[in-house]
Each structure stands twice: as C-alpha cells, then as structure tokens.
PDB file of C-alpha atoms in Angstrom:
ATOM      1  CA  MET A   1      -6.531  -5.554 -11.888  1.00  0.00           C
ATOM      2  CA  THR A   2      -9.519  -3.537 -11.650  1.00  0.00           C
ATOM      3  CA  MET A   3      -9.494  -0.346 -11.023  1.00  0.00           C
ATOM      4  CA  SER A   4     -12.741  -0.927  -8.386  1.00  0.00           C
ATOM      5  CA  SER A   5     -12.778   0.281  -4.895  1.00  0.00           C
ATOM      6  CA  PRO A   6     -10.280  -1.635  -2.232  1.00  0.00           C
ATOM      7  CA  ARG A   7     -11.517  -3.841   0.000  1.00  0.00           C
ATOM      8  CA  ARG A   8     -11.536  -2.186   3.193  1.00  0.00           C
ATOM      9  CA  PHE A   9     -11.237  -1.809   6.452  1.00  0.00           C
ATOM     10  CA  GLU A  10     -12.323   0.416   8.825  1.00  0.00           C
ATOM     11  CA  ALA A  11     -10.071  -0.554  11.359  1.00  0.00           C
ATOM     12  CA  ALA A  12      -6.026  -1.831  11.497  1.00  0.00           C
ATOM     13  CA  SER A  13      -6.868  -4.858  14.000  1.00  0.00           C
ATOM     14  CA  HIS A  14      -9.716  -5.830  11.294  1.00  0.00           C
ATOM     15  CA  TYR A  15      -7.129  -6.179   8.466  1.00  0.00           C
ATOM     16  CA  ASN A  16      -4.724  -8.106  10.468  1.00  0.00           C
ATOM     17  CA  ALA A  17      -7.763  -9.987  11.341  1.00  0.00           C
ATOM     18  CA  ALA A  18      -8.171 -11.523   7.535  1.00  0.00           C
ATOM     19  CA  TYR A  19      -4.848 -10.943   6.746  1.00  0.00           C
ATOM     20  CA  PRO A  20      -2.826 -12.182   9.845  1.00  0.00           C
ATOM     21  CA  GLN A  21       0.227 -13.109   7.530  1.00  0.00           C
ATOM     22  CA  CYS A  22       0.487  -9.931   6.161  1.00  0.00           C
ATOM     23  CA  ALA A  23      -0.650  -7.879   8.983  1.00  0.00           C
ATOM     24  CA  LEU A  24      -0.005  -4.408  10.118  1.00  0.00           C
ATOM     25  CA  PRO A  25       2.760  -4.476  12.928  1.00  0.00           C
ATOM     26  CA  ALA A  26       1.970  -1.627  16.157  1.00  0.00           C
ATOM     27  CA  ASP A  27       4.600   1.161  14.357  1.00  0.00           C
ATOM     28  CA  PRO A  28       4.324   0.940  11.185  1.00  0.00           C
ATOM     29  CA  SER A  29       7.047   4.181  10.620  1.00  0.00           C
ATOM     30  CA  ARG A  30       9.192   1.165  10.426  1.00  0.00           C
ATOM     31  CA  LEU A  31       8.674  -0.193   7.678  1.00  0.00           C
ATOM     32  CA  ARG A  32       9.352   0.895   4.017  1.00  0.00           C
ATOM     33  CA  GLY A  33       6.881   2.450   2.841  1.00  0.00           C
ATOM     34  CA  TYR A  34       5.524   4.704   0.120  1.00  0.00           C
ATOM     35  CA  HIS A  35       4.309   8.355   0.587  1.00  0.00           C
ATOM     36  CA  ALA A  36       5.347  10.832  -1.724  1.00  0.00           C
ATOM     37  CA  ALA A  37       7.909  12.591   0.039  1.00  0.00           C
ATOM     38  CA  MET A  38       6.043  12.723   3.312  1.00  0.00           C
ATOM     39  CA  GLN A  39       3.243  14.448   1.860  1.00  0.00           C
ATOM     40  CA  GLY A  40       1.002  11.776   2.110  1.00  0.00           C
ATOM     41  CA  VAL A  41      -0.568   9.943  -1.058  1.00  0.00           C
ATOM     42  CA  GLU A  42      -4.302  10.993  -1.687  1.00  0.00           C
ATOM     43  CA  ASP A  43      -7.037   9.099  -1.584  1.00  0.00           C
ATOM     44  CA  ASP A  44      -9.523   9.434  -4.314  1.00  0.00           C
ATOM     45  CA  LEU A  45     -10.968   5.921  -4.684  1.00  0.00           C
ATOM     46  CA  THR A  46     -12.665   6.669  -1.980  1.00  0.00           C
ATOM     47  CA  GLY A  47     -13.877   9.793  -1.929  1.00  0.00           C
ATOM     48  CA  GLU A  48     -12.546  10.252   1.582  1.00  0.00           C
ATOM     49  CA  SER A  49      -9.643  13.034  -0.336  1.00  0.00           C
ATOM     50  CA  VAL A  50      -7.257  11.731   3.451  1.00  0.00           C
ATOM     51  CA  SER A  51      -3.167  11.631   2.871  1.00  0.00           C
ATOM     52  CA  MET A  52      -2.522   8.008   3.296  1.00  0.00           C
ATOM     53  CA  THR A  53       0.681   6.517   2.925  1.00  0.00           C
ATOM     54  CA  VAL A  54       0.783   2.364   0.811  1.00  0.00           C
ATOM     55  CA  GLU A  55       2.551   0.217   2.947  1.00  0.00           C
ATOM     56  CA  PHE A  56       3.988  -3.222   1.832  1.00  0.00           C
ATOM     57  CA  LEU A  57       3.459  -6.775   3.998  1.00  0.00           C
ATOM     58  CA  PRO A  58       5.118  -8.190   5.247  1.00  0.00           C
ATOM     59  CA  GLY A  59       7.916  -5.440   6.498  1.00  0.00           C
ATOM     60  CA  GLY A  60       8.324  -3.263   4.061  1.00  0.00           C
ATOM     61  CA  ALA A  61       9.117  -3.004   0.479  1.00  0.00           C
ATOM     62  CA  PRO A  62      12.258  -4.923  -0.114  1.00  0.00           C
ATOM     63  CA  ALA A  63      15.876  -2.834   0.548  1.00  0.00           C
ATOM     64  CA  PRO A  64      18.435  -3.169  -2.119  1.00  0.00           C
ATOM     65  CA  GLY A  65      19.946  -6.956  -1.107  1.00  0.00           C
ATOM     66  CA  GLU A  66      17.448  -8.399   0.831  1.00  0.00           C
ATOM     67  CA  ALA A  67      14.847 -11.169  -0.908  1.00  0.00           C
ATOM     68  CA  ASP A  68      11.620 -10.646  -2.178  1.00  0.00           C
ATOM     69  CA  ARG A  69       8.468 -11.513  -0.958  1.00  0.00           C
ATOM     70  CA  LEU A  70       5.029 -12.091  -1.677  1.00  0.00           C
ATOM     71  CA  GLY A  71       2.339  -9.943  -0.315  1.00  0.00           C
ATOM     72  CA  THR A  72      -0.272  -7.328  -0.424  1.00  0.00           C
ATOM     73  CA  VAL A  73      -0.269  -3.389  -0.851  1.00  0.00           C
ATOM     74  CA  VAL A  74      -2.291  -1.334   1.079  1.00  0.00           C
ATOM     75  CA  ALA A  75      -3.129   2.284   1.661  1.00  0.00           C
ATOM     76  CA  THR A  76      -3.593   3.429   5.472  1.00  0.00           C
ATOM     77  CA  HIS A  77      -3.852   7.149   6.903  1.00  0.00           C
ATOM     78  CA  TRP A  78      -0.556   6.529   8.466  1.00  0.00           C
ATOM     79  CA  GLY A  79      -0.740   3.008  10.630  1.00  0.00           C
ATOM     80  CA  GLN A  80      -4.215   4.027  10.669  1.00  0.00           C
ATOM     81  CA  GLY A  81      -7.891   3.086  10.340  1.00  0.00           C
ATOM     82  CA  PRO A  82      -9.304   2.306   7.939  1.00  0.00           C
ATOM     83  CA  VAL A  83      -7.106   0.255   5.478  1.00  0.00           C
ATOM     84  CA  LEU A  84      -7.474  -0.505   2.230  1.00  0.00           C
ATOM     85  CA  VAL A  85      -6.461  -3.415   0.009  1.00  0.00           C
ATOM     86  CA  LEU A  86      -5.024  -2.314  -3.206  1.00  0.00           C
ATOM     87  CA  ALA A  87      -2.797  -6.049  -4.857  1.00  0.00           C
ATOM     88  CA  GLU A  88      -3.161  -8.552  -2.809  1.00  0.00           C
ATOM     89  CA  HIS A  89       0.046 -12.338  -3.137  1.00  0.00           C
ATOM     90  CA  VAL A  90       2.280  -9.707  -5.592  1.00  0.00           C
ATOM     91  CA  SER A  91       6.764  -8.952  -5.600  1.00  0.00           C
ATOM     92  CA  LEU A  92       6.352  -6.745  -2.631  1.00  0.00           C
ATOM     93  CA  ARG A  93       9.946  -5.526  -5.416  1.00  0.00           C
ATOM     94  CA  THR A  94       7.934  -4.849  -8.214  1.00  0.00           C
ATOM     95  CA  ALA A  95       5.375  -3.428  -6.341  1.00  0.00           C
ATOM     96  CA  TRP A  96       7.764  -0.997  -5.067  1.00  0.00           C
ATOM     97  CA  GLN A  97       9.857  -0.609  -8.234  1.00  0.00           C
ATOM     98  CA  LEU A  98       7.103   0.128 -10.201  1.00  0.00           C
ATOM     99  CA  ILE A  99       5.238   2.821  -7.573  1.00  0.00           C
ATOM    100  CA  VAL A 100       9.032   5.571  -7.031  1.00  0.00           C
ATOM    101  CA  GLN A 101       9.882   5.387 -11.079  1.00  0.00           C
ATOM    102  CA  ARG A 102       5.905   6.846 -11.454  1.00  0.00           C
ATOM    103  CA  TRP A 103       6.105   9.098  -8.370  1.00  0.00           C
ATOM    104  CA  PRO A 104       2.314   8.317  -8.003  1.00  0.00           C
ATOM    105  CA  VAL A 105       0.798  11.252  -5.845  1.00  0.00           C
ATOM    106  CA  ARG A 106      -3.423  10.170  -5.932  1.00  0.00           C
ATOM    107  CA  LEU A 107      -5.031   6.676  -5.203  1.00  0.00           C
ATOM    108  CA  SER A 108      -5.638   5.379  -8.721  1.00  0.00           C
ATOM    109  CA  GLU A 109      -2.641   5.991  -9.692  1.00  0.00           C
ATOM    110  CA  VAL A 110      -1.129   3.813  -7.125  1.00  0.00           C
ATOM    111  CA  ARG A 111      -3.216   1.761  -8.476  1.00  0.00           C
ATOM    112  CA  ALA A 112      -2.946   1.667 -12.171  1.00  0.00           C
ATOM    113  CA  ALA A 113       0.727   1.638 -11.816  1.00  0.00           C
ATOM    114  CA  LEU A 114       0.021  -1.565  -8.980  1.00  0.00           C
ATOM    115  CA  ASP A 115      -1.656  -2.897 -12.049  1.00  0.00           C
ATOM    116  CA  MET A 116       1.446  -3.965 -13.562  1.00  0.00           C
ATOM    117  CA  THR A 117       2.415  -5.821 -11.165  1.00  0.00           C
ATOM    118  CA  MET A 118      -0.588  -8.477 -12.585  1.00  0.00           C
ATOM    119  CA  SER A 119      -0.390  -8.279 -16.655  1.00  0.00           C
TER     120      SER A 119
END
C-alpha cells in the first residue's frame, strides 16, 4: 500500500453505495473501532486536521473469540462524512492488532500500521 491520499467519500451514503459489502451502519457506535482513547485520530492526510475514528467494516474489529473476516478499514468523523478508505481486502483482526500495538494518534500512523497488513 502506498501513502497516497486515501479514497474519499463526502458522505457515508456515498461510501455505502460504493462498498455495499462493507457498509458503514447507521449507528457506528455499535462497532468496535479505534479512536485513540476517545480523543480521535488526527486527520493529517487530507489537511483538514479533524478528529476521526477508524472503523473496521463489516461489523467492526473482531473481538477475541470471534472469527476473523476480510474487509475495509475506513476513517470517519465519528460515523459521519467524510469517509476515507484506508485499506481494502485486509484481515480485520490483523489490522486491529497492528493498529492497537502502535497506538497511533494520526491517520498517517494508522496507514503505516496498515501497510504491514499488505506486505
């Protein structure tokens, strides 16, 4: 994976239309996502400097004891647009583990962790 700008969708509905198999649910608070201790992850990739959450779709990051699945990792503004696609067709368990091991506070750091899932 390269560190180019992530694919961006202005609204969750636009993302869901493009990724129906990995849709962002209407209530993403039910997902097991990453948000750097409730502070959010700084968007240093698009220049907007807003706090984002990292979501693992479909269904959130697998909890211990749950089966792993392939999916898409996105960043959202707390479940609202924009939606930034950070990785596609990755093991959601591996992506989760690599991210929480590094405890990133910026999206560029999340992307660097996800790069390990692609190698």
